[in-house]
Amino acid sequence: MHENRVKRIVIVGGGTAGWMTAAALTRLFGQEYCAIELLESDQIGTVGVGEATLPHLRYFIQTLGLNEHEFMRATNASYKTGIEFINWGRIGEFYIHPFGEFGQSINGIDFHHYWLKLRQLGDDTSIGDYSLPVVASKYGRFDYPSSDPRSILSTYSYAFHLDAHLFARYLRTYCETRGLVRKEGKVKEVYLRQSDGFISAVRLDNGQHIEGDLFIDCTGFNGLLIEQHLKTGYIDWRHWLPCDRAIAMATKSQGELLPYTKAIAHEAGWQWRIPLQHRTGNGHIYSSSFMSDQQAESILRDNLDGQVITEANYLRFTTGMRKQFWNKNCIAIGLAAGFLEPLESTSIHLIQLAIMKLIEFFPDKRCDSVLRDEYNRMMTLEFERLRDFLVLHYCATERDDTEFWRYCKNMSKPDGLDHKINLFRKTGYVSPYTEGLFLKASWLAVYLGQGIVPENYDPRVEDFDLEKLANYLASMQTHIAQAAQSLPAHAKSIAKHCATENHGSYQPPPATLNLYGRR
């Protein structure tokens, strides 16, 4: 085993994916176990438009042993309790997908079945009124969840909005102070072993020859190692997720600092709004089959709420995934592995998941096929589940005002998604996942938020006294509203814990990639 142990790991590419990978491997293995090198070029810019995250990132930060408040100050981060979706079901309608549950189960029956019963009897109370993070978001409030499981203030989670460029820079410092070697330069040549096709070494444009036992491809869409040299192949999902373009730009912060992301549907796509401490990140995701670049930029500029402080950055992408994430002795992480548009802030989560699965199935020099196959199976399953959840947002619409939305409403769906939708529509039953990112509450938020209301509810609800049920739900609604109003304003929580010194003085990074690609 000692002879076959991986002694040199080479990470090709920096950005969020590269430096997150480097940080985790440095922390969990250290240079004592194996040498870790990261290769990147200052001449190759990165695109950090994916700045909204999911609660899982908190555990990554904890695993690295970082102080959360220090991390937030370094990345100009704000708190995030969910995502508000506007104009997705119908124009003028909105809902919040929260990091928390809706109500509480009663007698082992999911809460929404009781809500459905009262709704059929004429109660028009929104399901969101029974979710603390939804109500707190509407009030612009945030505080850390209570550690007391008996408290209603323990019934939610949170994530971050962050500056992706600063995040990568922060992790680079973390790695270099722990001995990781960063080498500057572009990869000009990749050497494959004739015996098995494994990567043996790469050569940089400055002549450096770098050998490795395990190579991590973090080179973005181009997939320099995984695709250009190992010819792995790519599965295109644009027939289900038709958006393939984006325009990104930053604006000065204006108005209240909200603790949630906004996703606003437009004629042929949607607009994101991500509030950081020092600026607001904005962008327009759209389909080039239904809208020109000029139209898309005009729509974005017309819907900004602050002074523009960066140039428009045009991006091109193809939703999908590699046919293999791990091929021979190369693992693709980040955009090199695949891309799902940032509708539910999954990009950084997929990087984190890939890193943790790599550590779980960490190989020796032989990269046993059993490990590779299981890694690829689990990553494929996660990509496909996330794809289905994103497709749900597009197909669960009542909009028919444009050609784009008519296409989305009537398009074929991935295997199994139709069954999930029809099952919920008929019975209110949410198909569960034993593993996976988006669980019952998430699917429930989109179903109900976009107008898929079940025709029936769990028949066991009929046994519950109607007057007691109405009083119980009214009491819950009041309790949640009072709890939400007791929280401090989002901006006050930031000022208390993690306000950055250069608040309000944003300078764009010098190496922003203004071509078609993404972080």
XYZ file of C-alpha atoms in Angstrom:
519
model
C 0.000 0.000 0.000
C 2.850 2.392 0.795
C 4.326 1.895 -2.670
C 0.980 2.672 -4.342
C -0.003 5.586 -2.097
C -0.777 8.859 -3.886
C 2.201 11.090 -3.178
C 1.543 14.028 -5.522
C -1.804 15.720 -6.222
C -1.903 18.299 -8.996
C -4.866 20.699 -9.168
C -5.096 22.397 -12.564
C -7.047 25.656 -12.364
C -7.882 28.044 -9.541
C -11.097 29.990 -9.005
C -13.712 28.807 -6.550
C -13.451 25.137 -7.558
C -9.675 24.945 -7.501
C -9.131 26.730 -4.224
C -11.988 24.977 -2.429
C -10.464 21.661 -3.499
C -6.999 22.754 -2.450
C -8.229 23.984 0.927
C -10.066 20.753 1.739
C -7.210 18.484 0.692
C -4.662 20.613 2.528
C -6.780 20.568 5.679
C -7.693 16.878 5.669
C -4.475 15.372 4.273
C -1.785 17.994 4.695
C 1.589 18.103 3.016
C 2.847 15.392 5.359
C 0.646 12.800 3.625
C 1.216 13.954 0.048
C 2.452 16.970 -1.882
C -0.358 19.185 -3.217
C 0.251 21.694 -6.011
C -2.156 24.087 -7.709
C -1.436 25.400 -11.183
C -3.102 28.563 -12.435
C -2.333 31.544 -14.593
C -3.042 35.166 -13.760
C -3.546 35.630 -17.513
C -6.663 33.431 -17.377
C -9.475 35.273 -15.631
C -12.295 33.721 -13.677
C -15.976 34.577 -13.589
C -17.458 34.786 -10.113
C -21.101 35.523 -10.820
C -22.366 32.556 -8.786
C -22.319 34.262 -5.434
C -25.384 32.809 -3.702
C -24.855 29.641 -1.672
C -26.697 26.947 0.273
C -26.470 26.146 4.013
C -24.056 23.263 3.341
C -21.236 25.773 2.813
C -21.317 26.527 6.539
C -20.159 22.995 7.269
C -17.363 23.290 4.714
C -16.168 26.443 6.478
C -16.325 24.611 9.818
C -14.411 21.635 8.388
C -11.597 23.988 7.386
C -11.522 25.285 10.962
C -12.382 28.823 9.856
C -14.122 31.470 11.907
C -17.441 32.230 10.197
C -17.407 35.932 11.005
C -13.846 36.289 9.711
C -14.819 34.450 6.527
C -17.822 36.754 6.033
C -15.746 39.897 6.522
C -13.128 38.630 4.050
C -15.748 37.914 1.369
C -18.114 40.874 2.020
C -20.786 38.288 2.712
C -24.357 38.753 3.848
C -26.773 36.189 5.263
C -29.263 34.264 3.145
C -32.466 32.595 4.358
C -33.964 31.613 1.005
C -34.796 32.616 -2.562
C -37.749 34.703 -3.713
C -39.208 33.633 -7.070
C -41.158 36.317 -8.936
C -43.315 35.824 -12.088
C -42.625 32.081 -12.359
C -46.127 30.657 -11.967
C -47.952 33.705 -13.271
C -46.836 37.271 -13.893
C -47.203 39.251 -10.657
C -47.095 36.206 -8.362
C -44.200 35.434 -6.025
C -43.150 32.985 -3.335
C -40.097 32.241 -1.195
C -38.250 28.933 -1.159
C -36.987 28.979 2.455
C -34.197 27.222 4.305
C -36.712 25.681 6.686
C -39.934 23.712 7.002
C -43.570 24.662 6.554
C -45.390 24.146 9.859
C -44.997 20.956 11.873
C -46.268 17.456 11.219
C -49.302 16.446 13.279
C -49.852 12.812 14.264
C -47.132 11.821 11.808
C -48.880 13.525 8.874
C -47.115 16.297 6.972
C -48.407 19.759 7.864
C -49.383 20.776 4.349
C -52.185 18.171 4.283
C -53.920 20.012 7.157
C -53.325 23.305 5.375
C -54.863 21.827 2.218
C -57.993 20.780 4.115
C -58.595 24.304 5.426
C -57.796 25.720 1.995
C -60.502 23.589 0.399
C -62.899 25.008 3.002
C -62.079 28.584 1.999
C -59.047 29.558 4.109
C -56.768 31.638 1.853
C -53.764 31.823 4.209
C -50.497 31.304 2.308
C -48.425 28.230 3.158
C -45.503 30.652 3.575
C -47.173 32.190 6.628
C -46.364 28.942 8.458
C -42.632 29.149 7.755
C -40.465 31.277 10.020
C -37.725 31.951 7.415
C -40.346 33.045 4.880
C -41.974 35.503 7.284
C -38.615 36.736 8.622
C -37.412 37.296 5.053
C -40.485 39.412 4.282
C -39.670 41.562 7.313
C -35.987 41.760 6.321
C -34.978 40.150 9.622
C -32.165 37.741 10.488
C -30.477 36.297 13.540
C -28.677 33.049 14.200
C -31.014 30.110 14.837
C -31.590 29.094 18.430
C -29.766 26.012 19.721
C -32.858 25.093 21.748
C -34.809 22.509 19.687
C -37.991 23.448 21.582
C -37.848 27.017 20.281
C -39.499 28.080 17.053
C -36.301 30.075 16.456
C -34.512 26.769 15.845
C -36.671 25.850 12.841
C -34.599 27.410 10.059
C -31.124 27.463 8.581
C -29.106 30.017 6.634
C -26.450 30.386 3.941
C -24.427 33.287 2.501
C -24.232 35.710 -0.364
C -20.516 36.207 -1.014
C -17.973 37.689 -3.406
C -16.622 34.654 -5.269
C -13.367 36.392 -6.248
C -12.664 37.299 -2.633
C -13.628 33.780 -1.536
C -11.021 32.247 -3.863
C -8.417 34.763 -2.680
C -9.232 33.990 0.961
C -8.850 30.247 0.399
C -5.597 30.776 -1.485
C -4.121 32.530 1.539
C -5.448 29.719 3.755
C -3.726 27.104 1.589
C -0.411 28.868 1.100
C 0.038 29.487 4.819
C -0.336 25.722 5.258
C 2.327 24.817 2.761
C 0.439 24.344 -0.498
C 2.551 25.172 -3.546
C 0.943 27.397 -6.198
C 2.684 27.531 -9.565
C 1.995 30.300 -12.039
C 1.577 29.429 -15.698
C -0.651 28.035 -18.434
C -0.692 24.315 -19.134
C 0.695 23.885 -22.653
C 1.075 20.105 -22.832
C -0.436 17.080 -21.092
C 1.415 13.743 -21.070
C -0.497 10.443 -21.036
C 1.038 7.077 -20.173
C 0.956 4.679 -23.090
C 0.310 1.682 -20.825
C -3.059 2.806 -19.402
C -3.819 6.331 -20.657
C -3.379 7.876 -17.203
C -2.049 11.435 -16.980
C 1.590 11.342 -15.923
C 2.579 15.011 -16.101
C 1.859 18.450 -17.518
C 4.162 21.129 -18.891
C 3.594 24.846 -18.290
C 4.281 27.619 -20.784
C 7.338 28.604 -18.742
C 8.848 25.151 -19.280
C 8.105 23.654 -15.870
C 7.447 19.907 -15.999
C 5.087 18.794 -13.222
C 4.432 15.138 -12.482
C 1.530 13.799 -10.426
C -0.272 10.674 -9.299
C -3.739 12.248 -9.162
C -4.938 15.211 -11.238
C -7.920 17.459 -10.397
C -9.381 19.339 -13.364
C -10.745 22.745 -12.296
C -10.275 24.407 -15.687
C -13.910 25.345 -16.280
C -16.054 24.507 -19.266
C -13.075 23.690 -21.475
C -12.236 20.691 -19.308
C -8.578 20.863 -20.320
C -7.737 17.460 -18.831
C -11.057 15.605 -18.559
C -12.294 16.523 -22.041
C -9.598 17.911 -24.289
C -7.127 15.135 -23.471
C -9.135 12.250 -21.976
C -12.082 12.729 -24.382
C -14.668 11.908 -21.709
C -17.774 13.311 -23.424
C -20.575 15.631 -22.281
C -24.337 15.138 -21.847
C -26.277 18.180 -23.069
C -29.472 19.073 -21.143
C -30.483 22.216 -23.013
C -33.701 20.578 -24.258
C -34.881 20.597 -20.598
C -33.001 23.690 -19.399
C -33.052 25.897 -22.509
C -31.238 28.938 -21.102
C -27.688 29.092 -22.487
C -26.569 32.701 -22.029
C -26.066 35.153 -19.179
C -25.151 38.795 -18.689
C -23.676 39.801 -15.331
C -23.013 43.226 -13.834
C -22.711 44.738 -10.378
C -24.532 47.751 -8.966
C -24.108 49.916 -5.908
C -26.112 48.742 -2.924
C -29.429 50.527 -2.664
C -32.269 50.264 -0.198
C -32.702 47.664 2.509
C -30.114 44.863 2.679
C -32.376 41.865 2.165
C -31.479 38.416 3.584
C -32.525 36.507 0.484
C -31.771 36.120 -3.221
C -34.249 37.190 -5.894
C -34.972 35.221 -9.078
C -37.240 37.280 -11.337
C -38.650 35.582 -14.437
C -38.658 37.629 -17.673
C -39.715 36.984 -21.276
C -37.132 34.292 -22.054
C -35.321 33.560 -18.813
C -34.784 35.161 -15.424
C -32.826 37.770 -13.510
C -30.856 37.237 -10.327
C -30.305 39.794 -7.589
C -27.737 38.930 -4.904
C -27.191 41.495 -2.107
C -23.662 41.631 -0.657
C -22.385 44.085 1.916
C -20.455 46.210 -0.589
C -22.517 45.845 -3.764
C -25.353 43.940 -5.425
C -24.701 41.180 -7.926
C -27.095 41.146 -10.887
C -27.500 39.036 -13.956
C -29.905 37.878 -16.637
C -30.013 34.199 -17.637
C -31.757 33.687 -20.975
C -32.148 31.441 -24.013
C -30.425 32.578 -27.209
C -33.058 30.637 -29.166
C -35.742 33.053 -27.960
C -33.894 36.328 -27.293
C -30.920 38.288 -28.630
C -28.023 39.479 -26.495
C -29.083 43.085 -27.042
C -32.643 42.399 -25.878
C -31.346 40.553 -22.816
C -29.030 43.382 -21.786
C -31.779 45.953 -22.263
C -34.147 43.965 -20.014
C -31.482 43.630 -17.336
C -30.576 47.327 -17.345
C -34.248 48.313 -17.225
C -34.741 46.231 -14.089
C -31.692 47.230 -12.011
C -32.242 49.184 -8.800
C -28.827 50.780 -8.346
C -26.006 52.512 -10.205
C -24.058 50.147 -12.474
C -20.399 49.894 -11.409
C -19.046 47.219 -13.799
C -19.143 46.534 -17.499
C -21.645 44.010 -18.818
C -20.051 40.553 -18.786
C -21.498 38.212 -21.441
C -21.358 34.520 -20.634
C -22.205 31.366 -22.567
C -22.875 27.937 -21.063
C -24.291 24.516 -21.831
C -26.309 22.875 -19.081
C -25.354 19.253 -18.578
C -22.633 17.052 -17.157
C -19.619 14.950 -18.147
C -20.272 11.335 -19.012
C -17.733 10.565 -16.304
C -16.645 12.912 -13.543
C -13.698 10.667 -12.690
C -11.862 9.259 -15.703
C -8.618 7.302 -15.208
C -6.596 9.344 -12.658
C -8.393 12.625 -13.330
C -11.374 14.041 -11.363
C -13.282 17.011 -12.773
C -14.634 19.489 -10.217
C -16.639 22.650 -10.801
C -17.500 23.676 -14.361
C -15.142 21.036 -15.717
C -17.598 18.471 -14.299
C -20.801 20.069 -15.543
C -23.109 23.017 -15.174
C -26.592 23.553 -13.789
C -27.764 27.138 -14.064
C -27.678 29.055 -10.749
C -31.452 29.118 -10.241
C -31.192 27.361 -6.858
C -27.590 28.313 -6.013
C -26.228 24.799 -6.548
C -22.848 25.542 -8.174
C -20.726 25.843 -5.027
C -22.664 22.988 -3.430
C -21.720 20.678 -6.320
C -18.063 21.659 -5.893
C -18.281 20.881 -2.189
C -20.043 17.570 -2.808
C -17.434 16.497 -5.376
C -14.620 17.297 -2.950
C -16.174 15.364 -0.088
C -16.942 12.354 -2.300
C -13.351 12.394 -3.539
C -12.112 12.317 0.036
C -14.552 9.527 0.860
C -13.374 7.426 -2.108
C -9.762 8.621 -2.099
C -7.700 6.196 -4.203
C -4.148 4.996 -4.449
C -2.122 5.445 -7.629
C -4.053 2.672 -9.378
C -7.422 4.510 -9.096
C -9.376 1.284 -8.747
C -12.396 1.120 -11.060
C -14.672 0.175 -8.144
C -13.985 3.551 -6.510
C -14.314 5.426 -9.795
C -17.599 3.747 -10.683
C -19.183 4.464 -7.309
C -18.001 8.075 -7.337
C -19.401 8.553 -10.845
C -22.671 6.855 -9.912
C -23.228 9.077 -6.884
C -22.300 12.303 -8.665
C -24.506 11.400 -11.631
C -27.432 10.738 -9.305
C -26.981 14.116 -7.612
C -26.687 16.004 -10.900
C -29.822 14.334 -12.256
C -31.837 15.025 -9.105
C -30.814 18.678 -9.134
C -31.606 18.873 -12.841
C -35.135 17.574 -12.220
C -35.726 20.121 -9.463
C -34.601 22.968 -11.724
C -36.710 21.694 -14.626
C -39.718 21.743 -12.277
C -39.429 25.542 -12.014
C -39.742 25.895 -15.792
C -42.439 23.332 -16.547
C -44.617 24.136 -13.513
C -45.787 27.413 -14.987
C -49.102 28.779 -16.138
C -47.420 31.405 -18.290
C -48.091 31.355 -22.019
C -47.333 34.997 -22.775
C -44.145 34.293 -24.775
C -42.822 31.571 -27.046
C -40.210 30.668 -24.419
C -42.736 30.014 -21.659
C -45.029 28.096 -24.001
C -42.072 25.867 -24.845
C -41.248 25.326 -21.152
C -44.859 24.623 -20.239
C -45.265 21.946 -22.915
C -41.782 20.422 -23.175
C -41.113 16.759 -22.419
C -39.730 16.096 -18.950
C -36.935 13.878 -17.627
C -37.954 10.333 -16.714
C -39.815 10.287 -13.420
C -40.504 14.005 -13.101
C -43.981 13.767 -14.650
C -44.823 11.027 -12.151
C -43.706 13.162 -9.200
C -45.757 16.130 -10.399
C -48.893 14.087 -11.113
C -48.627 12.230 -7.804
C -48.514 15.518 -5.913
C -51.291 17.024 -8.000
C -53.627 14.120 -7.214
C -52.692 13.277 -3.612
C -50.463 15.954 -2.090
C -47.765 13.310 -1.641
C -44.179 14.539 -2.133
C -41.897 11.777 -3.438
C -39.082 11.546 -0.877
C -35.340 11.156 -1.361
C -33.370 9.180 1.196
C -30.350 11.189 0.058
C -30.127 14.367 -1.947
C -30.061 18.118 -1.631
C -33.658 19.278 -2.063
C -36.057 17.442 0.234
C -39.830 17.668 0.829
C -40.064 21.305 1.901
C -38.181 22.477 -1.192
C -40.414 20.617 -3.629
C -43.441 21.790 -1.678
C -42.350 25.424 -1.997
C -42.131 25.214 -5.790
C -45.246 23.080 -6.295
C -47.516 25.361 -4.274
C -45.669 28.553 -5.166
C -46.211 27.942 -8.880
C -49.810 26.844 -8.741
C -49.684 23.054 -8.506
C -52.263 22.582 -5.758
C -53.316 18.992 -4.908
C -56.845 17.891 -5.595
C -56.889 15.801 -2.407
C -55.151 15.549 0.945
C -54.234 12.684 3.250
C -57.569 11.032 4.242
C -56.399 10.658 7.846
C -56.750 14.428 8.210
C -60.547 13.976 8.191
C -60.361 12.607 11.738
C -58.994 15.881 13.085
C -61.518 18.241 14.716
C -62.017 21.117 12.285
C -62.413 23.859 14.903
C -59.326 22.703 16.807
C -57.380 22.557 13.549
C -58.348 26.103 12.555
C -57.446 27.437 16.016
C -54.138 25.539 16.028
C -53.072 26.897 12.649
C -54.134 30.438 13.581
C -52.088 30.204 16.766
C -49.087 28.893 14.813
C -49.343 31.726 12.307
C -49.430 34.334 15.100
C -46.515 32.691 16.924
C -44.376 32.677 13.768
C -45.163 36.315 12.971
C -44.254 37.404 16.506
C -41.041 35.378 16.445
C -40.032 36.858 13.077
C -40.657 40.418 14.262
C -38.544 39.778 17.362
C -35.454 39.231 15.206
C -33.102 42.132 14.425
C -32.907 43.653 10.961
C -30.524 41.844 8.639
C -28.209 44.862 8.431
C -28.017 45.055 12.242
C -26.944 41.422 12.490
C -24.202 42.049 9.946
C -23.061 45.168 11.795
C -22.931 43.172 15.034
C -21.049 40.138 13.738
C -19.216 40.613 10.469
C -19.341 44.083 8.897
C -16.466 44.589 6.476
C -14.216 47.629 6.757
C -14.490 48.557 3.066
C -18.281 48.463 3.089
C -19.582 50.316 0.051
C -16.237 50.681 -1.755
C -16.308 47.991 -4.412
C -13.566 47.633 -6.985
C -14.064 45.012 -9.719
C -11.368 42.305 -9.883
C -8.629 42.989 -12.447
C -8.998 39.637 -14.237
C -12.698 39.333 -14.994
C -13.303 36.973 -17.873
C -15.492 38.719 -20.452
C -16.037 35.775 -22.723
C -18.357 32.833 -22.733
C -17.841 30.701 -19.631
C -18.609 30.773 -15.940
C -16.927 30.361 -12.568
